[in-house]
């Protein structure tokens, strides 16, 4: 598990590569960070995919200058659907495909901001499966009717994304996309991210429910790994 450089349209950038044990080859996963960036939590997530047999690359989206400017640029890419952050994520997918240790099957998984990027990229025909977790919906949610297979997880107490799971389910159903969409009734936003903050955090919990919850997080992990096993692992 280490930081690597990989080629991208705006020039080389960095990412955290998690490599499984054994000879391979393995399917790949692009892990898309939340707004906090390259945290120990997002590295832990990449390592967990590797422990389950996936070559996982987590692009560091805040590498191209001062962090504040990178955050603004990255969020602009999320809203517009284009720009350096989008290019860096697609380049991460291409890097995995070109790696001889990869089977050529690549999924994408994201959390919060990263979940939004996952929803953005899922209909573009470049990933074989997608796992958005409490990702921001786009205005053209209907585009998900042409998505790759998707496993999505949301919290019913997430005040920032009311009804998101139902909207995703409807759009995927319109295109008969293989899917597993679940809304967990007892949690809000970021329930899969364990940043190590004191829990509960009263102010954030009161507003949007930013709170790690192990039972729901582990169930979401079970669903994601099962779904990716079905759609990414060679048969």
Coordinates of C-alpha atoms in Angstrom, one line a residue:
X1 CA 0.0 0.0 0.0
X2 CA 1.7 3.2 -1.1
X3 CA 1.3 6.5 -2.9
X4 CA 2.1 6.3 -6.6
X5 CA 2.2 8.7 -9.6
X6 CA 0.0 8.1 -12.6
X7 CA -0.6 9.8 -15.9
X8 CA -3.5 12.2 -16.4
X9 CA -4.5 14.8 -19.0
X10 CA -3.4 17.7 -16.8
X11 CA -0.1 16.0 -16.0
X12 CA 1.0 13.3 -13.6
X13 CA -0.9 13.2 -10.3
X14 CA -0.9 11.0 -7.2
X15 CA -3.0 8.3 -5.8
X16 CA -3.0 5.7 -3.0
X17 CA -2.6 2.2 -4.5
X18 CA -3.8 -0.8 -2.4
X19 CA -2.6 -4.2 -3.7
X20 CA -4.0 -7.5 -2.6
X21 CA -1.8 -10.4 -1.5
X22 CA -1.2 -13.2 -4.0
X23 CA -0.4 -13.5 -7.7
X24 CA -3.5 -11.8 -9.2
X25 CA -4.8 -10.7 -11.6
X26 CA -7.6 -8.9 -9.8
X27 CA -10.5 -6.6 -10.8
X28 CA -9.9 -3.0 -10.1
X29 CA -11.7 -0.3 -8.0
X30 CA -11.3 3.4 -8.2
X31 CA -12.1 4.8 -4.7
X32 CA -13.2 8.4 -4.7
X33 CA -12.5 10.5 -1.6
X34 CA -15.0 12.5 0.4
X35 CA -14.5 16.3 0.7
X36 CA -11.9 15.9 3.5
X37 CA -9.4 14.5 1.0
X38 CA -6.7 11.8 1.4
X39 CA -7.6 10.8 5.0
X40 CA -6.5 7.7 6.9
X41 CA -10.2 6.7 6.6
X42 CA -10.2 6.7 2.8
X43 CA -6.9 4.8 2.8
X44 CA -8.5 2.3 5.1
X45 CA -11.3 1.9 2.7
X46 CA -8.9 1.3 -0.2
X47 CA -7.0 -1.3 1.9
X48 CA -10.2 -3.1 2.7
X49 CA -11.0 -3.5 -1.0
X50 CA -7.5 -4.9 -1.5
X51 CA -8.0 -7.3 1.4
X52 CA -11.1 -8.6 -0.5
X53 CA -9.2 -9.1 -3.7
X54 CA -9.4 -5.8 -5.6
X55 CA -6.6 -3.7 -6.9
X56 CA -7.8 -0.3 -5.5
X57 CA -6.5 3.1 -6.6
X58 CA -7.6 6.2 -4.6
X59 CA -6.8 9.4 -6.5
X60 CA -5.6 12.3 -4.4
X61 CA -7.8 15.1 -5.9
X62 CA -6.1 17.9 -3.9
X63 CA -2.6 17.5 -5.3
X64 CA -2.6 20.3 -7.9
X65 CA -1.9 23.4 -5.8
X66 CA -3.1 24.9 -2.5
X67 CA -5.8 22.8 -0.8
X68 CA -8.5 25.5 -0.8
X69 CA -8.2 26.1 -4.5
X70 CA -8.2 22.4 -5.2
X71 CA -11.4 21.9 -3.1
X72 CA -13.1 24.7 -5.1
X73 CA -11.9 23.3 -8.4
X74 CA -12.9 19.7 -7.5
X75 CA -16.4 20.8 -6.4
X76 CA -16.7 22.8 -9.7
X77 CA -15.9 19.6 -11.6
X78 CA -18.6 17.8 -9.7
X79 CA -21.2 20.4 -10.6
X80 CA -20.2 20.8 -14.2
X81 CA -19.3 17.2 -14.9
X82 CA -16.0 18.1 -16.5
X83 CA -12.6 19.4 -15.5
X84 CA -9.4 18.2 -13.9
X85 CA -11.0 16.1 -11.1
X86 CA -13.1 14.2 -13.6
X87 CA -10.2 13.7 -15.9
X88 CA -8.0 12.5 -13.0
X89 CA -10.7 9.9 -11.9
X90 CA -11.0 8.6 -15.5
X91 CA -7.3 8.4 -15.8
X92 CA -7.2 6.4 -12.6
X93 CA -9.5 3.9 -14.2
X94 CA -7.3 3.8 -17.3
X95 CA -4.2 3.3 -15.1
X96 CA -5.8 0.2 -13.5
X97 CA -6.9 -1.2 -16.9
X98 CA -3.3 -0.9 -18.1
X99 CA -1.8 -2.6 -15.0
X100 CA -1.1 -6.2 -15.9
X101 CA -2.2 -7.1 -12.4
X102 CA -5.7 -6.0 -13.3
X103 CA -8.3 -8.2 -15.1
X104 CA -9.6 -5.2 -17.0
X105 CA -12.8 -5.0 -15.0
X106 CA -13.0 -1.8 -12.9
X107 CA -15.6 -0.5 -10.6
X108 CA -15.9 2.9 -8.9
X109 CA -17.0 3.6 -5.3
X110 CA -17.3 7.0 -3.6
X111 CA -18.4 8.6 -0.4
X112 CA -20.2 11.9 0.1
X113 CA -18.5 14.1 -2.6
X114 CA -17.0 11.0 -4.0
X115 CA -20.5 9.4 -4.2
X116 CA -21.5 12.4 -6.3
X117 CA -18.6 11.7 -8.7
X118 CA -19.6 8.0 -8.8
X119 CA -23.1 9.0 -9.9
X120 CA -21.6 11.3 -12.5
X121 CA -19.3 8.6 -13.9
X122 CA -21.6 5.6 -13.8
X123 CA -23.6 6.4 -17.0
X124 CA -20.5 7.1 -19.1
X125 CA -19.8 3.5 -20.2
X126 CA -16.3 3.3 -18.7
X127 CA -16.9 1.5 -15.4
X128 CA -18.3 -2.0 -14.9
X129 CA -20.0 -1.4 -11.6
X130 CA -20.6 1.6 -9.3
X131 CA -21.2 2.1 -5.6
X132 CA -22.3 5.6 -4.6
X133 CA -22.7 6.2 -0.9
X134 CA -24.7 9.2 0.1
X135 CA -23.7 11.0 -3.1
X136 CA -25.2 14.2 -4.3
X137 CA -27.8 13.7 -7.1
X138 CA -27.4 15.5 -10.4
X139 CA -30.2 17.4 -12.0
X140 CA -30.2 14.9 -14.9
X141 CA -30.8 11.9 -12.5
X142 CA -32.6 10.3 -15.5
X143 CA -29.2 9.7 -17.0
X144 CA -28.8 6.9 -14.5
X145 CA -31.2 4.8 -16.7
X146 CA -28.0 4.1 -18.8
X147 CA -25.8 3.5 -15.8
X148 CA -23.5 0.5 -15.2
X149 CA -24.7 -1.9 -12.5
X150 CA -25.1 0.0 -9.3
X151 CA -25.2 -0.7 -5.5
X152 CA -26.2 2.5 -3.6
X153 CA -26.5 3.3 0.1
X154 CA -28.2 6.2 1.7
X155 CA -29.4 7.2 5.2
X156 CA -33.1 8.1 5.8
X157 CA -32.0 10.7 8.4
X158 CA -29.8 12.5 5.9
X159 CA -31.4 16.0 5.6
X160 CA -29.1 17.0 2.8
X161 CA -30.4 14.2 0.5
X162 CA -34.1 13.7 1.1
X163 CA -35.6 11.0 -1.1
X164 CA -32.3 10.4 -3.0
X165 CA -32.5 6.6 -2.8
X166 CA -36.0 6.5 -4.2
X167 CA -35.0 8.8 -7.1
X168 CA -32.0 6.6 -7.9
X169 CA -34.0 3.4 -7.7
X170 CA -36.6 4.9 -10.1
X171 CA -34.0 6.1 -12.6
X172 CA -32.2 2.7 -12.6
X173 CA -35.4 0.8 -12.9
X174 CA -36.4 2.9 -16.0
X175 CA -33.3 1.5 -17.8
X176 CA -33.6 -2.0 -16.2
X177 CA -30.1 -1.5 -14.7
X178 CA -29.0 -4.3 -12.3
X179 CA -29.1 -2.6 -8.9
X180 CA -29.2 -2.8 -5.2
X181 CA -30.4 0.5 -3.7
X182 CA -30.9 0.7 0.1
X183 CA -32.0 3.5 2.4
X184 CA -31.0 2.8 6.1
X185 CA -33.7 4.2 8.4
X186 CA -31.6 4.8 11.5
X187 CA -28.7 6.8 10.0
X188 CA -27.9 10.1 8.2
X189 CA -25.0 11.2 6.1
X190 CA -21.5 9.7 6.2
X191 CA -22.5 6.6 8.2
X192 CA -19.7 4.6 6.5
X193 CA -16.9 7.1 7.2
X194 CA -15.1 6.6 10.5
X195 CA -12.9 9.7 10.7
X196 CA -12.1 9.1 14.4
X197 CA -14.1 12.2 15.6
X198 CA -15.8 12.0 18.9
X199 CA -19.2 10.3 18.6
X200 CA -21.8 11.5 18.6
X201 CA -21.0 15.0 17.4
X202 CA -24.1 16.9 18.7
X203 CA -24.1 19.8 16.3
X204 CA -23.5 17.9 13.1
X205 CA -25.8 15.1 14.2
X206 CA -28.6 17.6 14.9
X207 CA -28.2 19.2 11.4
X208 CA -27.5 16.4 9.1
X209 CA -26.5 13.3 11.0
X210 CA -22.8 13.1 10.2
X211 CA -22.1 10.0 12.3
X212 CA -20.4 6.7 11.7
X213 CA -22.6 3.7 12.5
X214 CA -21.0 0.3 12.4
X215 CA -24.0 -1.9 11.9
X216 CA -25.2 -0.1 8.9
X217 CA -21.7 0.5 7.6
X218 CA -20.9 -3.2 7.8
X219 CA -24.2 -4.1 6.0
X220 CA -23.4 -1.7 3.2
X221 CA -19.9 -3.2 2.9
X222 CA -21.4 -6.7 2.7
X223 CA -23.8 -5.5 -0.1
X224 CA -21.0 -3.7 -2.0
X225 CA -18.6 -6.6 -1.9
X226 CA -21.3 -9.1 -2.9
X227 CA -22.5 -6.8 -5.8
X228 CA -18.9 -6.2 -7.0
X229 CA -18.2 -9.9 -6.8
X230 CA -21.1 -10.5 -9.1
X231 CA -20.3 -7.8 -11.7
X232 CA -16.5 -7.4 -11.5
X233 CA -15.0 -10.8 -10.7
X234 CA -14.3 -13.0 -13.8
X235 CA -16.5 -16.1 -14.0

